[in-house]
CSV table of C-alpha atoms in Angstrom, one decimal:
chain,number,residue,atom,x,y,z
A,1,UNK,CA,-77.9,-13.0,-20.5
A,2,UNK,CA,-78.9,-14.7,-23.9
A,3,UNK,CA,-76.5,-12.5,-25.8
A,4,UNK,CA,-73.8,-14.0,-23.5
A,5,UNK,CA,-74.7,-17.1,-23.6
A,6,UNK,CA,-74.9,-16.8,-27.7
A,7,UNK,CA,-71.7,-15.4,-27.8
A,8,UNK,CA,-69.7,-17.9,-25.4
A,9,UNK,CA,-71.5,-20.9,-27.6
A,10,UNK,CA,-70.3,-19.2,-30.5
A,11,UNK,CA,-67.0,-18.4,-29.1
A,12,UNK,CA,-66.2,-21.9,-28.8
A,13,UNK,CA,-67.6,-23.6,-31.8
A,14,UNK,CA,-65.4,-21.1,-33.4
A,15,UNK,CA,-62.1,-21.6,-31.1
A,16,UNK,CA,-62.7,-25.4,-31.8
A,17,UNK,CA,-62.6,-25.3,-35.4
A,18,UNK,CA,-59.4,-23.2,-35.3
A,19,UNK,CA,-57.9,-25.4,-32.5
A,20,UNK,CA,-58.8,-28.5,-34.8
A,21,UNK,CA,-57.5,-27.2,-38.0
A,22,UNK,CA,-54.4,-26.1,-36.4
A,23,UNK,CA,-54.1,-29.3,-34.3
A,24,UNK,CA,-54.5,-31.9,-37.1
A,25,UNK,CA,-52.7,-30.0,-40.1
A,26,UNK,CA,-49.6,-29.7,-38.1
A,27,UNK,CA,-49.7,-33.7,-37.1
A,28,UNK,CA,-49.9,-34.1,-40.9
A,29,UNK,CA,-46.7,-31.7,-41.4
A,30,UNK,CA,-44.9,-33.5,-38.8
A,31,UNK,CA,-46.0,-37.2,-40.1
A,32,UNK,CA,-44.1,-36.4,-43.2
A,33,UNK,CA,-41.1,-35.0,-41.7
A,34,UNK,CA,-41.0,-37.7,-39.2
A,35,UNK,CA,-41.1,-40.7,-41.5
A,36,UNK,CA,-39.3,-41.6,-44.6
A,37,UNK,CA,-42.2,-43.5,-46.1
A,38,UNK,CA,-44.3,-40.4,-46.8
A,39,UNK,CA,-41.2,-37.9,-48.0
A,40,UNK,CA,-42.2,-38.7,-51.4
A,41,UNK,CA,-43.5,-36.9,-54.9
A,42,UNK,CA,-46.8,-38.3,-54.6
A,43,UNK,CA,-47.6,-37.2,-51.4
A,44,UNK,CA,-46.6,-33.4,-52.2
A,45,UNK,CA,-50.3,-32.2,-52.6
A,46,UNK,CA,-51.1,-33.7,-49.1
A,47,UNK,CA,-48.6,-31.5,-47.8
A,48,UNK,CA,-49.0,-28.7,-49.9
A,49,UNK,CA,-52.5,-29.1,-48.3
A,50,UNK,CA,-51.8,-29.1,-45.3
A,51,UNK,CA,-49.6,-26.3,-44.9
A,52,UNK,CA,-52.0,-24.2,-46.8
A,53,UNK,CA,-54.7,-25.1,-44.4
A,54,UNK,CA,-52.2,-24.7,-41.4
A,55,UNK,CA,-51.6,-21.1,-42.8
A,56,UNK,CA,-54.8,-20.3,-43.0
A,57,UNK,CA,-55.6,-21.6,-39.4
A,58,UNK,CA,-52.7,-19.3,-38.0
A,59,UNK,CA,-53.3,-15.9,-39.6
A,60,UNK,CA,-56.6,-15.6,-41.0
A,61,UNK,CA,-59.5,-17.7,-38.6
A,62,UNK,CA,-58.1,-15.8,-35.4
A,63,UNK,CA,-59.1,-12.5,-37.0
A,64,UNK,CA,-62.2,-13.9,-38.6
A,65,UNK,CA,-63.3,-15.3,-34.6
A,66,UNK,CA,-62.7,-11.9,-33.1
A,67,UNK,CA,-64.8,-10.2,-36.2
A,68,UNK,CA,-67.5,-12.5,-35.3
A,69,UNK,CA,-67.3,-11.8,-31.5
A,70,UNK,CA,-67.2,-8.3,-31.7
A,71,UNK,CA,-68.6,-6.7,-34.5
A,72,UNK,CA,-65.3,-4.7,-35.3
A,73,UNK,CA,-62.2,-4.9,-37.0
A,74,UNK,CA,-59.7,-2.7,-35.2
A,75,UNK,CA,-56.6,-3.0,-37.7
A,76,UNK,CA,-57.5,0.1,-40.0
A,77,UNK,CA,-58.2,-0.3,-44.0
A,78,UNK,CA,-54.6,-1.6,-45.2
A,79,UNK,CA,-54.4,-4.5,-42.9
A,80,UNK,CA,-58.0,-5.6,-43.3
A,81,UNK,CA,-57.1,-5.5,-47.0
A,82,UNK,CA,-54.3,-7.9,-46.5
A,83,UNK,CA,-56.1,-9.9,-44.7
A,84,UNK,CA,-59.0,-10.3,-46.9
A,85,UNK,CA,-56.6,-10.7,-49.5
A,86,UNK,CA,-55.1,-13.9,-47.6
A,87,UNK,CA,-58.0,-15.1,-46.6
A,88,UNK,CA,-59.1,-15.4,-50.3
A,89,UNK,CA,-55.4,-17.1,-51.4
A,90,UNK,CA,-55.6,-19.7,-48.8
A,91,UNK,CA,-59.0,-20.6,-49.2
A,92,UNK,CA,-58.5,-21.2,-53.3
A,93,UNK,CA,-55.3,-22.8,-52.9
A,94,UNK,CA,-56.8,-24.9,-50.1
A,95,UNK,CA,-59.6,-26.0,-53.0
A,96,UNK,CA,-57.2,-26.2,-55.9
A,97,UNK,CA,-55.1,-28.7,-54.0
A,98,UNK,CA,-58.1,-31.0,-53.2
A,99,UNK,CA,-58.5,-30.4,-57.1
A,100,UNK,CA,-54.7,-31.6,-57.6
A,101,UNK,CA,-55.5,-34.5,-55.2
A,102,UNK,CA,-58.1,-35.8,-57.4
A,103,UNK,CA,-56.5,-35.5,-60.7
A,104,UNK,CA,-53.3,-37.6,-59.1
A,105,UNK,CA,-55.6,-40.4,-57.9
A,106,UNK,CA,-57.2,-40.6,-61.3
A,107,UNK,CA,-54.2,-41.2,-62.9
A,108,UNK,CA,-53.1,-43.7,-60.2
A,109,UNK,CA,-55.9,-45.5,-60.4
A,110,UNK,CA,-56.5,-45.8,-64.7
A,111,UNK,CA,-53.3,-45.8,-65.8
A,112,UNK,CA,-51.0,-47.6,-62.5
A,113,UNK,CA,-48.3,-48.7,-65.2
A,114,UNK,CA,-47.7,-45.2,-66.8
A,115,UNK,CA,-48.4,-43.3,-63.7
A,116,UNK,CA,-44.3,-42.4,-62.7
A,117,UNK,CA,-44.4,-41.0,-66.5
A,118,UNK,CA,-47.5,-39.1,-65.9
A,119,UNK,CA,-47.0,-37.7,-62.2
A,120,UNK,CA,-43.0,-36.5,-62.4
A,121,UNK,CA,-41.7,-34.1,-59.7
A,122,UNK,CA,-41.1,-32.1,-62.2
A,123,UNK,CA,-44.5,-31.7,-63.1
A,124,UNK,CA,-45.8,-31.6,-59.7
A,125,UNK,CA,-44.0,-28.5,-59.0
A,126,UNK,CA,-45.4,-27.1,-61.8
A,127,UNK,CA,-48.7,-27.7,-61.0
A,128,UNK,CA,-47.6,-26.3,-57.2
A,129,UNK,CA,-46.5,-23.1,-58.9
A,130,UNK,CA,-50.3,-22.7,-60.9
A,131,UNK,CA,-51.9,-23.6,-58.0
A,132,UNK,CA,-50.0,-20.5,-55.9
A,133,UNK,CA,-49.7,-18.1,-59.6
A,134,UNK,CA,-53.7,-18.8,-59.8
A,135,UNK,CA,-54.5,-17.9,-55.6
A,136,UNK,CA,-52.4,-14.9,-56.2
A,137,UNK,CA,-54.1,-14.1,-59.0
A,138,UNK,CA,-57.5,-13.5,-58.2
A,139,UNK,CA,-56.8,-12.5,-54.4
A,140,UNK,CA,-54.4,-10.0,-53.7
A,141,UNK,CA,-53.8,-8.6,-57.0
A,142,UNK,CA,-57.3,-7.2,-57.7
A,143,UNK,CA,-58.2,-6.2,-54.4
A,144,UNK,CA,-55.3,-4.1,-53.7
A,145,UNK,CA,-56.4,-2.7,-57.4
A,146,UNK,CA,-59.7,-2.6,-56.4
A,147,UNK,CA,-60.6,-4.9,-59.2
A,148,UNK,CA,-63.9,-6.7,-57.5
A,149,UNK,CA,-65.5,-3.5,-56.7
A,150,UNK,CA,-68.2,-1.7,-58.2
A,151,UNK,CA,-66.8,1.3,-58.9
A,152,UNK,CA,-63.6,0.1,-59.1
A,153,UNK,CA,-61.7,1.9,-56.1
A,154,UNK,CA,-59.9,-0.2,-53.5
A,155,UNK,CA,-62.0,-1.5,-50.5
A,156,UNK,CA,-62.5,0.0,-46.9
A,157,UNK,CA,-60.5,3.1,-47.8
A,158,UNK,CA,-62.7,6.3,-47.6
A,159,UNK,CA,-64.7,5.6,-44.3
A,160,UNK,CA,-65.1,7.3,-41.0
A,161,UNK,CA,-62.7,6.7,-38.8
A,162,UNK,CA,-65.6,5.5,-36.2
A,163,UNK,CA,-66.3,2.9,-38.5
A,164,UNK,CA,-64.2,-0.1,-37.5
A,165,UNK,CA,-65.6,-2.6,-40.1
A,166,UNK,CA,-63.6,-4.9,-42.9
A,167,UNK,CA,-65.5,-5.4,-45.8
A,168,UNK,CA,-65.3,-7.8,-49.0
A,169,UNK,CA,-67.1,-6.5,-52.1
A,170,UNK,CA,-67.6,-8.2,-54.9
A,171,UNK,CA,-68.5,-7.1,-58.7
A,172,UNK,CA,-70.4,-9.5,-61.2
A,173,UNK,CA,-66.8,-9.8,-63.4
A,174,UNK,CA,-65.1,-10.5,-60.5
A,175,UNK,CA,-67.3,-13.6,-58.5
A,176,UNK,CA,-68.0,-14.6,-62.2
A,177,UNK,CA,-64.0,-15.4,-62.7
A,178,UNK,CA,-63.1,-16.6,-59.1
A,179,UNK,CA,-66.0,-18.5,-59.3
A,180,UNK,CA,-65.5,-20.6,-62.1
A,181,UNK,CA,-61.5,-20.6,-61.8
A,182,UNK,CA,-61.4,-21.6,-58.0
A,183,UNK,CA,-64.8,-23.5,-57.0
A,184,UNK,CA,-66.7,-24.8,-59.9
A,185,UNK,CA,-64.6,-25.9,-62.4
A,186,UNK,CA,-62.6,-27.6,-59.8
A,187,UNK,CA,-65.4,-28.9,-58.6
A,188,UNK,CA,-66.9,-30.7,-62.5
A,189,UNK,CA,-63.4,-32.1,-62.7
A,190,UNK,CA,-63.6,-34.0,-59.1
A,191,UNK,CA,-67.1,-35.1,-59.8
A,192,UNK,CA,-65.7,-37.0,-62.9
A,193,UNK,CA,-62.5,-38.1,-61.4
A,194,UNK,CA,-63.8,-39.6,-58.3
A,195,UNK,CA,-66.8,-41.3,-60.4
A,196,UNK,CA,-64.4,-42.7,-62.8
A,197,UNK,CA,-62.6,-44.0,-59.8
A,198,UNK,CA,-65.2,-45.2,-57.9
A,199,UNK,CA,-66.7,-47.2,-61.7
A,200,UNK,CA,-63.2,-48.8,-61.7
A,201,UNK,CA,-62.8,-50.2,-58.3
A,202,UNK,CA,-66.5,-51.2,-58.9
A,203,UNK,CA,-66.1,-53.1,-61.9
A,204,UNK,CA,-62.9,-54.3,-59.8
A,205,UNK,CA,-64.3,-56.0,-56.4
A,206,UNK,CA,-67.3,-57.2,-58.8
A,207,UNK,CA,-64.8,-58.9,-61.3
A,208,UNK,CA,-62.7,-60.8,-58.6
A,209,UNK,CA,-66.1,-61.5,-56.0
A,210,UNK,CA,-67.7,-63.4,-58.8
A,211,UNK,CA,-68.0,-66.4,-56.9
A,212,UNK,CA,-71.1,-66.8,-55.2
A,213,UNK,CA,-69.5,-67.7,-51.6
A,214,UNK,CA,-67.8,-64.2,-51.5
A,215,UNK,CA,-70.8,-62.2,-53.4
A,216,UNK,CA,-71.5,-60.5,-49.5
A,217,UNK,CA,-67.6,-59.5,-49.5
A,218,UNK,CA,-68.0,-57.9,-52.7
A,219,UNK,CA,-71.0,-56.4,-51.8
A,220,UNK,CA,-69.6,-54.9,-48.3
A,221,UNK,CA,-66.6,-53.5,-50.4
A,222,UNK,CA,-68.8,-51.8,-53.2
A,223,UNK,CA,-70.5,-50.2,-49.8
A,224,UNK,CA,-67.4,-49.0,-47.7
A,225,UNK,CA,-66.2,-47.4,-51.4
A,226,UNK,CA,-69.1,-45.6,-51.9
A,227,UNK,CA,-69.4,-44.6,-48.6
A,228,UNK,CA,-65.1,-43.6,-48.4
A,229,UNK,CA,-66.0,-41.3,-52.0
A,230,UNK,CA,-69.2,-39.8,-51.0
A,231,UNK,CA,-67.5,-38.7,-47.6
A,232,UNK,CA,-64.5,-36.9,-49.3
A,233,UNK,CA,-66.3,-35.7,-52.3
A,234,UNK,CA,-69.3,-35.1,-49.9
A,235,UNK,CA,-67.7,-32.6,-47.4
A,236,UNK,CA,-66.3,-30.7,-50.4
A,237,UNK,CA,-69.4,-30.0,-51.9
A,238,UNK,CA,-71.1,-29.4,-48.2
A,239,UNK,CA,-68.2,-27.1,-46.9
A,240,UNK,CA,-68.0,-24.5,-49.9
A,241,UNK,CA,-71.1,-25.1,-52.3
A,242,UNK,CA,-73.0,-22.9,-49.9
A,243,UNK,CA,-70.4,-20.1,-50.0
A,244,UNK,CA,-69.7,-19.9,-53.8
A,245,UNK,CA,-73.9,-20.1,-54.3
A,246,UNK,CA,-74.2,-16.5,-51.7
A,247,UNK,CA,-71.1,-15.2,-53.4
A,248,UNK,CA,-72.2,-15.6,-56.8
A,249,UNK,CA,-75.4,-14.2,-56.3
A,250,UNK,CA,-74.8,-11.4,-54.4
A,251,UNK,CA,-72.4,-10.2,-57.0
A,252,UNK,CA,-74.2,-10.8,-60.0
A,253,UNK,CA,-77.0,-9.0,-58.3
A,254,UNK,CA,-74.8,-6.1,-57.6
A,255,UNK,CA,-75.8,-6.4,-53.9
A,256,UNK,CA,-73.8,-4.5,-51.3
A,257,UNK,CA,-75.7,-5.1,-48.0
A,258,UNK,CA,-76.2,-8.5,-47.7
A,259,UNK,CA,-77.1,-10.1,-44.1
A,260,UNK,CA,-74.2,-10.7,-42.2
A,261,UNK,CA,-75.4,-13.8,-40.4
A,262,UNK,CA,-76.1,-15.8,-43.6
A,263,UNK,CA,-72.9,-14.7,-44.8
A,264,UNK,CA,-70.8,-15.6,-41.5
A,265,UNK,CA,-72.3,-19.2,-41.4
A,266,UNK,CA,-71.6,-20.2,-45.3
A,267,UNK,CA,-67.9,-18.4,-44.7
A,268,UNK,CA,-67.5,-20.8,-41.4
A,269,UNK,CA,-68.6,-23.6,-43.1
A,270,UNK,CA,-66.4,-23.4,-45.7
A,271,UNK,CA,-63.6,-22.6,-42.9
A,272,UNK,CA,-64.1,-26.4,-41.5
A,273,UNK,CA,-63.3,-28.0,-44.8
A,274,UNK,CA,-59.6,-26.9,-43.9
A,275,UNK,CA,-60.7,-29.1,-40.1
A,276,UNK,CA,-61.8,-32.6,-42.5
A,277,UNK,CA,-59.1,-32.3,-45.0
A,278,UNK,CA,-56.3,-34.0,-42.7
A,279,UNK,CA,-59.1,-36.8,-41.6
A,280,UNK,CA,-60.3,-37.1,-45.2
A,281,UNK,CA,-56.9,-36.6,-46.9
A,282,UNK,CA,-54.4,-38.0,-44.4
A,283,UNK,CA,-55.8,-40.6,-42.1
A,284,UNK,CA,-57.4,-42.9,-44.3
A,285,UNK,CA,-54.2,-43.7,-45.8
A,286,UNK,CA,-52.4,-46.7,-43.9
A,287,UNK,CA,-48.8,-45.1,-43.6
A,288,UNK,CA,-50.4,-41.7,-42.6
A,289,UNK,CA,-52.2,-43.6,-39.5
A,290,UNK,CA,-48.8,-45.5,-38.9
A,291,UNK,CA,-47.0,-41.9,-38.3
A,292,UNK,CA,-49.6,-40.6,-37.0
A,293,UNK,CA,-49.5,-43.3,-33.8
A,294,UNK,CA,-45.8,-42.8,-33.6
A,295,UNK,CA,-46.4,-39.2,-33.4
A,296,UNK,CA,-48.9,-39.4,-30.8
A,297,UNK,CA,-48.7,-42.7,-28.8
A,298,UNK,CA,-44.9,-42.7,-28.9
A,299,UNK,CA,-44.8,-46.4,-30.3
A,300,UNK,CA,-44.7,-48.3,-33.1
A,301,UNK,CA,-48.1,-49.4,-34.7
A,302,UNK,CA,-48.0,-53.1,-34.9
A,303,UNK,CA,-47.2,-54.4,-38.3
A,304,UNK,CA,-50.1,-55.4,-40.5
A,305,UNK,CA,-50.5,-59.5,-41.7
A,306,UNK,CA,-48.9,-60.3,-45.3
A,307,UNK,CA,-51.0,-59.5,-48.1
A,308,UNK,CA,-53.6,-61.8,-49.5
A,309,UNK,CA,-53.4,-62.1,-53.3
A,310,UNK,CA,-56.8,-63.7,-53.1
A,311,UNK,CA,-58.5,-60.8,-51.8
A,312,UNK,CA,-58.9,-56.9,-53.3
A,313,UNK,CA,-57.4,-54.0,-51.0
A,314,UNK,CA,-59.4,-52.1,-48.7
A,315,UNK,CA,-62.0,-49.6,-50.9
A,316,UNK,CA,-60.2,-46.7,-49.1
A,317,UNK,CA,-56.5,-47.8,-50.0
A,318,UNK,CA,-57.8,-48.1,-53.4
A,319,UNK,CA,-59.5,-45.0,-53.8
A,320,UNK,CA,-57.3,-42.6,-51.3
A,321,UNK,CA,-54.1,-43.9,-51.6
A,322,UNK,CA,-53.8,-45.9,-54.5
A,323,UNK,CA,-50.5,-43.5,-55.4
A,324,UNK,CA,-48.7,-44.2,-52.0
A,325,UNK,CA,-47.1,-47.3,-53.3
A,326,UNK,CA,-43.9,-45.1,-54.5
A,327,UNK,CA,-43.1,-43.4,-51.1
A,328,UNK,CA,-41.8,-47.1,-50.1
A,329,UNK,CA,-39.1,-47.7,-52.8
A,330,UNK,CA,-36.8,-47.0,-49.2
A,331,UNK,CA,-38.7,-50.5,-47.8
A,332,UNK,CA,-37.2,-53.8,-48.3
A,333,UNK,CA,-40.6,-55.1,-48.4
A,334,UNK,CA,-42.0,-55.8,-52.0
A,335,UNK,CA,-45.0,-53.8,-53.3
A,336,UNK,CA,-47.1,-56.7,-55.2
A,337,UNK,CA,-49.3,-55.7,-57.7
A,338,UNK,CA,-51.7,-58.2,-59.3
A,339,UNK,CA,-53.2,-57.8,-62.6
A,340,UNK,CA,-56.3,-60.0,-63.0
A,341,UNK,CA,-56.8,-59.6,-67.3
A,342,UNK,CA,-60.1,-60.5,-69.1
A,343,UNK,CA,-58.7,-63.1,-71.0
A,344,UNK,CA,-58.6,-65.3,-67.6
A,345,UNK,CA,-55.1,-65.2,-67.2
A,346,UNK,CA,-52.7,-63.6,-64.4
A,347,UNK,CA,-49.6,-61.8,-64.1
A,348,UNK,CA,-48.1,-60.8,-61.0
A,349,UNK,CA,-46.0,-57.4,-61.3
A,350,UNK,CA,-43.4,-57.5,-58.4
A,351,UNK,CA,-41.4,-54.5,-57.7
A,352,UNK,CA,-38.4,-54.2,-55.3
A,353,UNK,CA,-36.1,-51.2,-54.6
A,354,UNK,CA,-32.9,-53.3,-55.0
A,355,UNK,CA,-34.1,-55.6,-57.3
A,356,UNK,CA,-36.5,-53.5,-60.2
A,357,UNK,CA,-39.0,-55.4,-61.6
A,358,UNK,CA,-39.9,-58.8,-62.4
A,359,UNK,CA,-42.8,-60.8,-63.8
A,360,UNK,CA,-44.4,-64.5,-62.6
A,361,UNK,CA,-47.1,-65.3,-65.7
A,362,UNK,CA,-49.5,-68.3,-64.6
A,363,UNK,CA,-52.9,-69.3,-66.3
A,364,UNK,CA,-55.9,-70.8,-65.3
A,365,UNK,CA,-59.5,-71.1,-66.1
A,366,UNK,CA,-61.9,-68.2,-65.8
A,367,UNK,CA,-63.7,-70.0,-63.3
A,368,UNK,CA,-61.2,-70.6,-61.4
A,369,UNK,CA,-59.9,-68.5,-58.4
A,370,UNK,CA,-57.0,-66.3,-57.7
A,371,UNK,CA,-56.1,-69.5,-55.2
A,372,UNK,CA,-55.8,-71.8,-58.0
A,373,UNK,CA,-53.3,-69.9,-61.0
A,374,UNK,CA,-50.0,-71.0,-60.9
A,375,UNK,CA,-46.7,-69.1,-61.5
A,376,UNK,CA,-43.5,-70.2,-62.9
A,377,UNK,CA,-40.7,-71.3,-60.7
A,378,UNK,CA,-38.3,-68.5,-62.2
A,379,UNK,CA,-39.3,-65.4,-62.4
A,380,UNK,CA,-39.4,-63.7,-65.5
A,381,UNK,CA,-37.5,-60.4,-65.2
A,382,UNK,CA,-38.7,-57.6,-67.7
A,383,UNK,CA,-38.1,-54.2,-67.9
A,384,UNK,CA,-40.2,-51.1,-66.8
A,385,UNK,CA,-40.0,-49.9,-70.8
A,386,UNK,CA,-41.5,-53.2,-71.7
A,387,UNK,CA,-44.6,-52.0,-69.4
A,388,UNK,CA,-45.3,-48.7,-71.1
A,389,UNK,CA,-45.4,-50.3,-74.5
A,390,UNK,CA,-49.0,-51.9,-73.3
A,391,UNK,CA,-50.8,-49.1,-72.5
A,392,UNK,CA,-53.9,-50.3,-73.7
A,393,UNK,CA,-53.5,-53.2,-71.3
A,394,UNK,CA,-55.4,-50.9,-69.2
A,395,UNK,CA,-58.5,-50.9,-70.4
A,396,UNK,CA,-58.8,-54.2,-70.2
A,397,UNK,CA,-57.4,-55.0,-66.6
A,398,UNK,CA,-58.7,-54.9,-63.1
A,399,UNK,CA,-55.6,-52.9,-61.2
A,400,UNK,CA,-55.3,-54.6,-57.2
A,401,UNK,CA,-52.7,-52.4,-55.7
A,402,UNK,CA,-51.4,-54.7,-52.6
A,403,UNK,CA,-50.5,-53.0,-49.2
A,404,UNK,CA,-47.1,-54.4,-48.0
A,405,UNK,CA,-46.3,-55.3,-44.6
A,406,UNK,CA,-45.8,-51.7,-42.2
């Protein structure tokens, strides 16, 4: 009766991560196809991650549920090959697309002016292409060679026929390589990226809170950013530290019977990184939500109040979706961004689809507020080449990216 009761509890924790993973990815694919505002170049790694997370919903966690559940893989040696082979892909291309995520929101976030030079579609596909050349790589090409193996023939062929298992062996070459290529590298470059973010929009809500009467404002916002980065970087680190630690060790250690339960829970927790990537990676971006209510309420969310140049944008605009600007050149609504420089004075960058780009200069004190700087009555039109020629501009500016009205 305990057994049972194990297995029906087990039965549905797993059937629940599979229905979630599958559920919310394909509410992400269908947000983008559904709205114009999100068919854009920056949001191609959201999708890519998505659809590699639906994938792997679909055709691997089903088998990996009923391996749990009973004990036995009843597909022979070639198919549990495959599927240990796509199991591997979609799991590394899963990660290396949260790596791709937080490369494109570093350079969103330090260099906003030079960011459509840096992040081209051209180079995004590129990037796509590594990202699939690289799963490939280091899943189904060595262990249909039998390249992660001990003694170097192909896994799960030679066995009894009575015995209906589906094994993944590993060889200290082999976890040393997919290791480093697919979890911890990956993992060093996210840690710096999202600290350099989260130092920027720091030294950001401290620079334009540095009146007294809005010290608890900036305060709350250094808070909810911290809180928004530890949560993404966070459930990365929770998800699939575990797993690369057992797999590391176990095949430096040359160790082929391992225990199975250990195994199965770091393998599952890694699985539900796939379930918080659409909350983590999709939700907390404004337009995202907007489709998403669409989607599933069947009505229109109600439009947001004008921005206020006075205040900073919300941490998690800032540090999610800082990039999402350029999936609304199809918006008549302007995109405002507003430069607060060191020297005290302000320039207010205005961009329009119909329009390009044009510039209102004002000046005022550096103890005065946002409130109080002026602009000119004419705006000064200038030219996005005139932008990249100040690169160095920004190092020395806090960035506000301003959400427009929805």
């Amino acid at each position: 009766m305990k057994h049972i009761l194990s297995t029906v509890l087990v039965g549905f924790v797993l059937g629940l991560i599979i229905v979630m993973t599958v559920f919310g990815n394909v509410v992400v694919c269908l947000a983008v196809g559904a709205s114009r505002k999100l068919r854009c170049v920056t949001n191609c790694f959201i999708v890519s991650l998505a659809v590699t997370d639906l994938l792997l919903g679909l055709l691997v966690l089903p088998f990996s549920a009923i391996m749990e559940l009973t004990g036995e893989w009843p597909l022979g040696a070639i198919f549990c090959n495959i599927y240990v082979s796509m199991d591997v892909m979609l799991c590394t291309a899963s990660i290396l697309n949260l790596f791709a995520i937080s490369v494109d929101r570093y350079f969103a976030v330090t260099a906003p002016l030079r960011y459509p030079l840096l992040v081209t579609p051209v180079r995004v596909a590129v990037a796509m292409v590594l990202i699939w050349t690289v799963s490939l790589m280091v899943s189904f090409l060595p262990i249909q060679m039998g390249w992660n193996t001990l003694d170097g023939i192909v896994q799960n062929f030679g066995k009894d026929d009575d015995e209906k298992s589906c094994d993944f062996e590993w060889n200290p070459r082999y976890v040393l390589v997919d290791g480093f290529a697919t979890f911890y590298l990956p993992l060093l470059v996210m840690c710096v990226t999202y600290y350099r973010i989260f130092r920027i929009a720091r030294e950001q809500a401290r620079r334009i809170n540095s009146r007294p009467s809005v010290s608890l404002a900036a305060a709350a916002r250094e808070h909810k950013a911290t809180v928004t980065l530890a949560a993404v970087l966070g459930a990365f680190i929770i998800c699939w530290f575990p797993y690369f630690t057992f797999f590391t060790s176990m095949g430096l250690r040359k160790v082929t019977k391992y225990n199975k339960t250990a195994y199965s829970v770091v393998l599952w927790l890694g699985y539900a990184n796939s379930t918080l990537n659409p909350i983590l990676y999709a939700t907390l971006n404004r337009d995202f939500r907007a489709a998403f209510g669409r989607l599933l309420c069947g009505k229109k969310v109600c439009p947001a109040p004008p921005p206020n140049l006075s205040a900073p944008p919300p941490a998690e605009f800032v540090l999610l979706c800082a990039h999402t600007t350029g999936c609304r050149e199809e918006s008549s609504v302007e995109t405002g961004l507003a430069l607060q420089q060191t020297n005290g004075s302000t320039l207010t960058v205005t961009t329009d689809a119909a329009d390009g780009l044009s510039l209102e200069a004002g000046s005022h004190s550096q103890s005065a507020s946002m409130e109080g700087a002026y602009t000119t009555s004419e705006p000064i039109s200038i030219s996005e080449k005139s932008l990249r020629k100040t690169p160095e501009q920004n190092n020395n500016t806090a960035l506000y990216l301003l959400q427009d009205s929805a």
